[in-house]
Amino acid sequence: MSNVRTPLPVLQPTGVEPCCPPLAERPFTPEEAERAARMFKALGDPVRVRLFSAIASREGGEACVCDISDVGVSQPTVSHHLRKLKEAGLLTSERRGTWVYYRVEPSVLAAMGALLGSPAAA
Amino acid sequence: MSNVRTPLPVLQPTGVEPCCPPLAERPFTPEEAERAARMFKALGDPVRVRLFSAIASREGGEACVCDISDVGVSQPTVSHHLRKLKEAGLLTSERRGTWVYYRVEPSVLAAMGALLGSPAAA
């Protein structure tokens, strides 16, 4: 099952109910905490943050793996980290000819931003 | 030294330059990625997400350790996770009498929210 390509759930770009409410709104339930921790954990590695940022900041939020290999690690390591980001639902990928293209859905960024939006921040 | 209450660096609530630019603004430098990954990693555990959320959602963004122990793990485990959150700069703590109080600075939430704010989201 884990290799089946399941599309990401369609999230509202406004991020109203993405994964979870904002962290500061009310205590998370165990289920919400599991989902949020999964996303955070995927970004809990500097190479993955660099890859995610490299993809997210490209026009269209999409990059060929050939575009994002300058993060100081080997190609197999890049592939490993991209797979981890994909498994966490932060990236989608599509093969076109020789190359695999990775994509950050804007809704993913919106969902994570909403999670961290603090109604108490002042 | 570690028990001295040191306020977190004052960050702009608007999150202009908290730790890093938004992930989707430009590729992160290695140093920015290290800092961002450290924050994400600290929240990459469901118990830590629940503790962080429990504290952040209390009035004043502050909780006694006695208030937040119902996360299904032992007290030493709670303490371990709170220490990890503190080491990552996500919480501060202060002893008052018998209890230690933990606090989420609104600036921390603002900084993390800014990191995830996507100028490309649409």
Short mmCIF file of C-alpha atoms in Angstrom, two decimals:
data_model
loop_
_atom_site.label_atom_id
_atom_site.label_comp_id
_atom_site.label_asym_id
_atom_site.label_seq_id
_atom_site.Cartn_x
_atom_site.Cartn_y
_atom_site.Cartn_z
CA MET A 1 0.00 0.00 0.00
CA SER A 2 2.69 2.48 0.86
CA ASN A 3 3.86 2.82 -2.73
CA VAL A 4 0.43 3.48 -4.19
CA ARG A 5 0.28 7.01 -5.53
CA THR A 6 -2.52 8.65 -3.66
CA PRO A 7 -3.30 12.25 -4.55
CA LEU A 8 -3.11 14.72 -1.71
CA PRO A 9 -6.42 15.60 -0.18
CA VAL A 10 -7.80 18.76 -1.72
CA LEU A 11 -7.22 21.52 0.75
CA GLN A 12 -8.65 24.98 0.69
CA PRO A 13 -5.88 27.38 -0.33
CA THR A 14 -7.16 29.63 2.43
CA GLY A 15 -6.28 26.83 4.81
CA VAL A 16 -9.42 26.91 6.91
CA GLU A 17 -9.36 23.27 7.98
CA PRO A 18 -6.18 21.88 6.49
CA CYS A 19 -4.81 19.23 8.81
CA CYS A 20 -5.49 20.76 12.13
CA PRO A 21 -6.50 23.98 13.77
CA PRO A 22 -3.81 26.53 14.60
CA LEU A 23 -1.51 25.14 17.29
CA ALA A 24 -2.48 27.90 19.68
CA GLU A 25 -6.24 27.57 19.26
CA ARG A 26 -6.90 24.57 21.52
CA PRO A 27 -4.99 21.47 22.64
CA PHE A 28 -4.52 19.08 19.74
CA THR A 29 -6.17 15.69 19.79
CA PRO A 30 -3.83 12.69 19.47
CA GLU A 31 -4.92 12.26 15.82
CA GLU A 32 -4.26 15.88 14.92
CA ALA A 33 -0.90 15.71 16.68
CA GLU A 34 0.06 12.62 14.67
CA ARG A 35 -0.72 14.34 11.38
CA ALA A 36 1.01 17.58 12.29
CA ALA A 37 4.08 15.80 13.66
CA ARG A 38 4.39 13.85 10.43
CA MET A 39 4.65 17.06 8.43
CA PHE A 40 7.04 18.68 10.87
CA LYS A 41 9.23 15.59 11.05
CA ALA A 42 9.59 15.52 7.28
CA LEU A 43 11.05 19.03 7.45
CA GLY A 44 13.19 18.25 10.49
CA ASP A 45 16.29 17.75 8.39
CA PRO A 46 18.37 20.54 6.85
CA VAL A 47 18.76 18.80 3.48
CA ARG A 48 15.01 18.27 3.24
CA VAL A 49 14.38 21.91 4.15
CA ARG A 50 16.76 22.98 1.38
CA LEU A 51 15.17 20.68 -1.18
CA PHE A 52 11.66 21.73 -0.19
CA SER A 53 12.60 25.40 -0.32
CA ALA A 54 14.39 24.94 -3.67
CA ILE A 55 11.27 23.38 -5.17
CA ALA A 56 8.74 25.69 -3.49
CA SER A 57 10.58 28.80 -4.62
CA ARG A 58 10.77 27.86 -8.29
CA GLU A 59 8.27 29.33 -10.67
CA GLY A 60 5.16 27.18 -10.54
CA GLY A 61 6.37 25.47 -7.37
CA GLU A 62 7.86 22.71 -9.47
CA ALA A 63 11.37 21.46 -10.20
CA CYS A 64 13.08 18.72 -12.06
CA VAL A 65 15.33 16.65 -9.85
CA CYS A 66 18.12 17.81 -12.19
CA ASP A 67 17.50 21.41 -11.01
CA ILE A 68 17.85 20.82 -7.29
CA SER A 69 20.88 18.64 -6.82
CA ASP A 70 23.23 21.30 -5.45
CA VAL A 71 22.54 20.68 -1.79
CA GLY A 72 25.87 19.11 -0.98
CA VAL A 73 24.79 15.48 -0.85
CA SER A 74 24.88 12.61 -3.33
CA GLN A 75 22.14 12.00 -5.87
CA PRO A 76 20.88 8.85 -4.07
CA THR A 77 20.67 10.89 -0.87
CA VAL A 78 18.71 13.59 -2.67
CA SER A 79 16.34 10.92 -3.96
CA HIS A 80 15.95 9.46 -0.48
CA HIS A 81 15.03 12.84 0.99
CA LEU A 82 12.63 13.66 -1.85
CA ARG A 83 10.90 10.34 -1.21
CA LYS A 84 10.53 11.20 2.47
CA LEU A 85 8.97 14.56 1.62
CA LYS A 86 6.63 12.82 -0.79
CA GLU A 87 5.60 10.21 1.77
CA ALA A 88 4.75 13.00 4.17
CA GLY A 89 2.45 14.55 1.58
CA LEU A 90 4.58 17.67 1.15
CA LEU A 91 5.53 16.96 -2.46
CA THR A 92 3.96 15.28 -5.41
CA SER A 93 5.97 13.96 -8.33
CA GLU A 94 5.49 13.14 -11.96
CA ARG A 95 7.80 11.51 -14.46
CA ARG A 96 8.13 13.30 -17.82
CA GLY A 97 10.50 11.61 -20.20
CA THR A 98 13.88 11.18 -18.52
CA TRP A 99 13.22 13.27 -15.48
CA VAL A 100 11.03 13.23 -12.44
CA TYR A 101 9.45 16.56 -11.57
CA TYR A 102 8.61 17.44 -7.98
CA ARG A 103 5.94 19.84 -7.02
CA VAL A 104 4.88 21.67 -3.85
CA GLU A 105 1.16 22.21 -3.83
CA PRO A 106 0.36 25.75 -2.69
CA SER A 107 -2.33 24.19 -0.50
CA VAL A 108 0.38 22.36 1.44
CA LEU A 109 2.16 25.59 2.29
CA ALA A 110 -1.16 27.21 3.12
CA ALA A 111 -2.07 24.30 5.38
CA MET A 112 1.21 24.45 7.24
CA GLY A 113 1.01 28.21 7.53
CA ALA A 114 -2.50 27.93 8.94
CA LEU A 115 -1.31 25.37 11.45
CA LEU A 116 1.19 27.88 12.75
CA GLY A 117 -1.04 30.90 12.52
CA SER A 118 -1.46 32.08 16.05
CA PRO A 119 -4.66 33.84 17.00
CA ALA A 120 -2.81 34.84 20.19
CA ALA A 121 0.14 36.41 18.38
CA ALA A 122 0.31 40.10 19.08
CA MET B 1 22.82 29.03 33.54
CA SER B 2 20.23 26.83 31.93
CA ASN B 3 17.59 27.72 34.51
CA VAL B 4 18.01 31.46 34.15
CA ARG B 5 14.97 32.88 32.49
CA THR B 6 16.27 34.50 29.36
CA PRO B 7 13.69 36.11 27.15
CA LEU B 8 13.72 34.92 23.58
CA PRO B 9 15.13 37.39 21.11
CA VAL B 10 12.53 39.95 20.24
CA LEU B 11 11.13 39.14 16.85
CA GLN B 12 8.80 41.29 14.86
CA PRO B 13 5.29 39.82 15.20
CA THR B 14 5.00 40.51 11.50
CA GLY B 15 7.84 38.01 11.12
CA VAL B 16 9.90 39.98 8.63
CA GLU B 17 13.22 38.29 9.39
CA PRO B 18 12.53 35.76 12.13
CA CYS B 19 14.72 32.78 11.40
CA CYS B 20 14.49 32.62 7.68
CA PRO B 21 12.51 33.92 4.76
CA PRO B 22 9.34 32.10 3.72
CA LEU B 23 10.21 28.64 2.42
CA ALA B 24 8.80 29.48 -0.99
CA GLU B 25 10.59 32.80 -1.41
CA ARG B 26 14.03 31.57 -2.49
CA PRO B 27 16.19 28.48 -1.88
CA PHE B 28 17.36 28.39 1.73
CA THR B 29 21.05 28.71 2.53
CA PRO B 30 22.59 25.84 4.52
CA GLU B 31 22.54 28.00 7.67
CA GLU B 32 18.87 28.94 7.30
CA ALA B 33 18.03 25.31 6.62
CA GLU B 34 19.82 24.24 9.81
CA ARG B 35 17.85 26.70 11.90
CA ALA B 36 14.51 25.91 10.32
CA ALA B 37 15.09 22.15 10.53
CA ARG B 38 15.86 22.46 14.22
CA MET B 39 12.46 24.02 14.87
CA PHE B 40 10.61 21.54 12.67
CA LYS B 41 12.42 18.59 14.21
CA ALA B 42 11.40 19.68 17.70
CA LEU B 43 7.76 19.45 16.59
CA GLY B 44 8.28 16.22 14.69
CA ASP B 45 6.87 14.13 17.51
CA PRO B 46 3.16 13.78 18.36
CA VAL B 47 3.68 14.13 22.10
CA ARG B 48 5.67 17.30 21.61
CA VAL B 49 3.00 18.69 19.28
CA ARG B 50 0.37 17.98 21.93
CA LEU B 51 2.43 19.58 24.69
CA PHE B 52 3.24 22.60 22.55
CA SER B 53 -0.39 23.01 21.54
CA ALA B 54 -1.59 22.54 25.13
CA ILE B 55 0.72 25.30 26.30
CA ALA B 56 0.21 27.64 23.34
CA SER B 57 -3.57 27.45 23.64
CA ARG B 58 -3.75 28.33 27.32
CA GLU B 59 -4.54 31.86 28.31
CA GLY B 60 -1.33 33.84 28.26
CA GLY B 61 0.43 31.09 26.33
CA GLU B 62 1.68 29.65 29.60
CA ALA B 63 1.09 26.45 31.54
CA CYS B 64 2.28 24.76 34.67
CA VAL B 65 3.70 21.33 33.99
CA CYS B 66 0.91 20.13 36.31
CA ASP B 67 -1.67 21.37 33.78
CA ILE B 68 -0.37 19.52 30.76
CA SER B 69 0.35 15.99 31.88
CA ASP B 70 -2.62 14.30 30.26
CA VAL B 71 -0.88 13.36 27.03
CA GLY B 72 -0.70 9.64 27.71
CA VAL B 73 2.96 9.38 28.66
CA SER B 74 4.80 9.30 31.99
CA GLN B 75 5.86 12.44 33.81
CA PRO B 76 9.58 11.88 33.07
CA THR B 77 8.71 11.53 29.39
CA VAL B 78 6.72 14.76 29.53
CA SER B 79 9.74 16.46 31.10
CA HIS B 80 12.04 15.05 28.45
CA HIS B 81 9.86 16.39 25.64
CA LEU B 82 9.45 19.79 27.28
CA ARG B 83 13.23 20.00 27.54
CA LYS B 84 13.57 19.25 23.83
CA LEU B 85 11.09 22.00 22.97
CA LYS B 86 12.99 24.37 25.21
CA GLU B 87 16.33 23.49 23.65
CA ALA B 88 14.86 24.25 20.24
CA GLY B 89 13.84 27.71 21.44
CA LEU B 90 10.12 27.00 21.17
CA LEU B 91 9.44 27.26 24.89
CA THR B 92 10.82 29.17 27.81
CA SER B 93 10.40 28.05 31.40
CA GLU B 94 10.39 29.53 34.86
CA ARG B 95 10.22 27.89 38.27
CA ARG B 96 7.68 29.41 40.67
CA GLY B 97 7.56 27.65 44.01
CA THR B 98 6.92 23.96 43.47
CA TRP B 99 6.14 24.13 39.77
CA VAL B 100 7.85 24.93 36.55
CA TYR B 101 5.84 27.04 34.15
CA TYR B 102 6.33 26.76 30.42
CA ARG B 103 5.61 29.51 27.99
CA VAL B 104 5.25 29.87 24.23
CA GLU B 105 6.32 33.30 23.09
CA PRO B 106 3.88 34.69 20.52
CA SER B 107 6.94 35.73 18.52
CA VAL B 108 7.89 32.06 18.12
CA LEU B 109 4.54 31.22 16.57
CA ALA B 110 4.76 34.32 14.41
CA ALA B 111 8.24 33.36 13.27
CA MET B 112 7.18 29.85 12.35
CA GLY B 113 4.08 31.12 10.61
CA ALA B 114 6.18 33.54 8.59
CA LEU B 115 8.52 30.73 7.59
CA LEU B 116 5.57 28.91 6.10
CA GLY B 117 3.88 31.92 4.60
CA SER B 118 3.93 31.35 0.90
CA PRO B 119 4.05 34.36 -1.39
CA ALA B 120 3.31 31.90 -4.19
CA ALA B 121 0.20 30.44 -2.54
CA ALA B 122 -2.85 31.24 -4.61
#
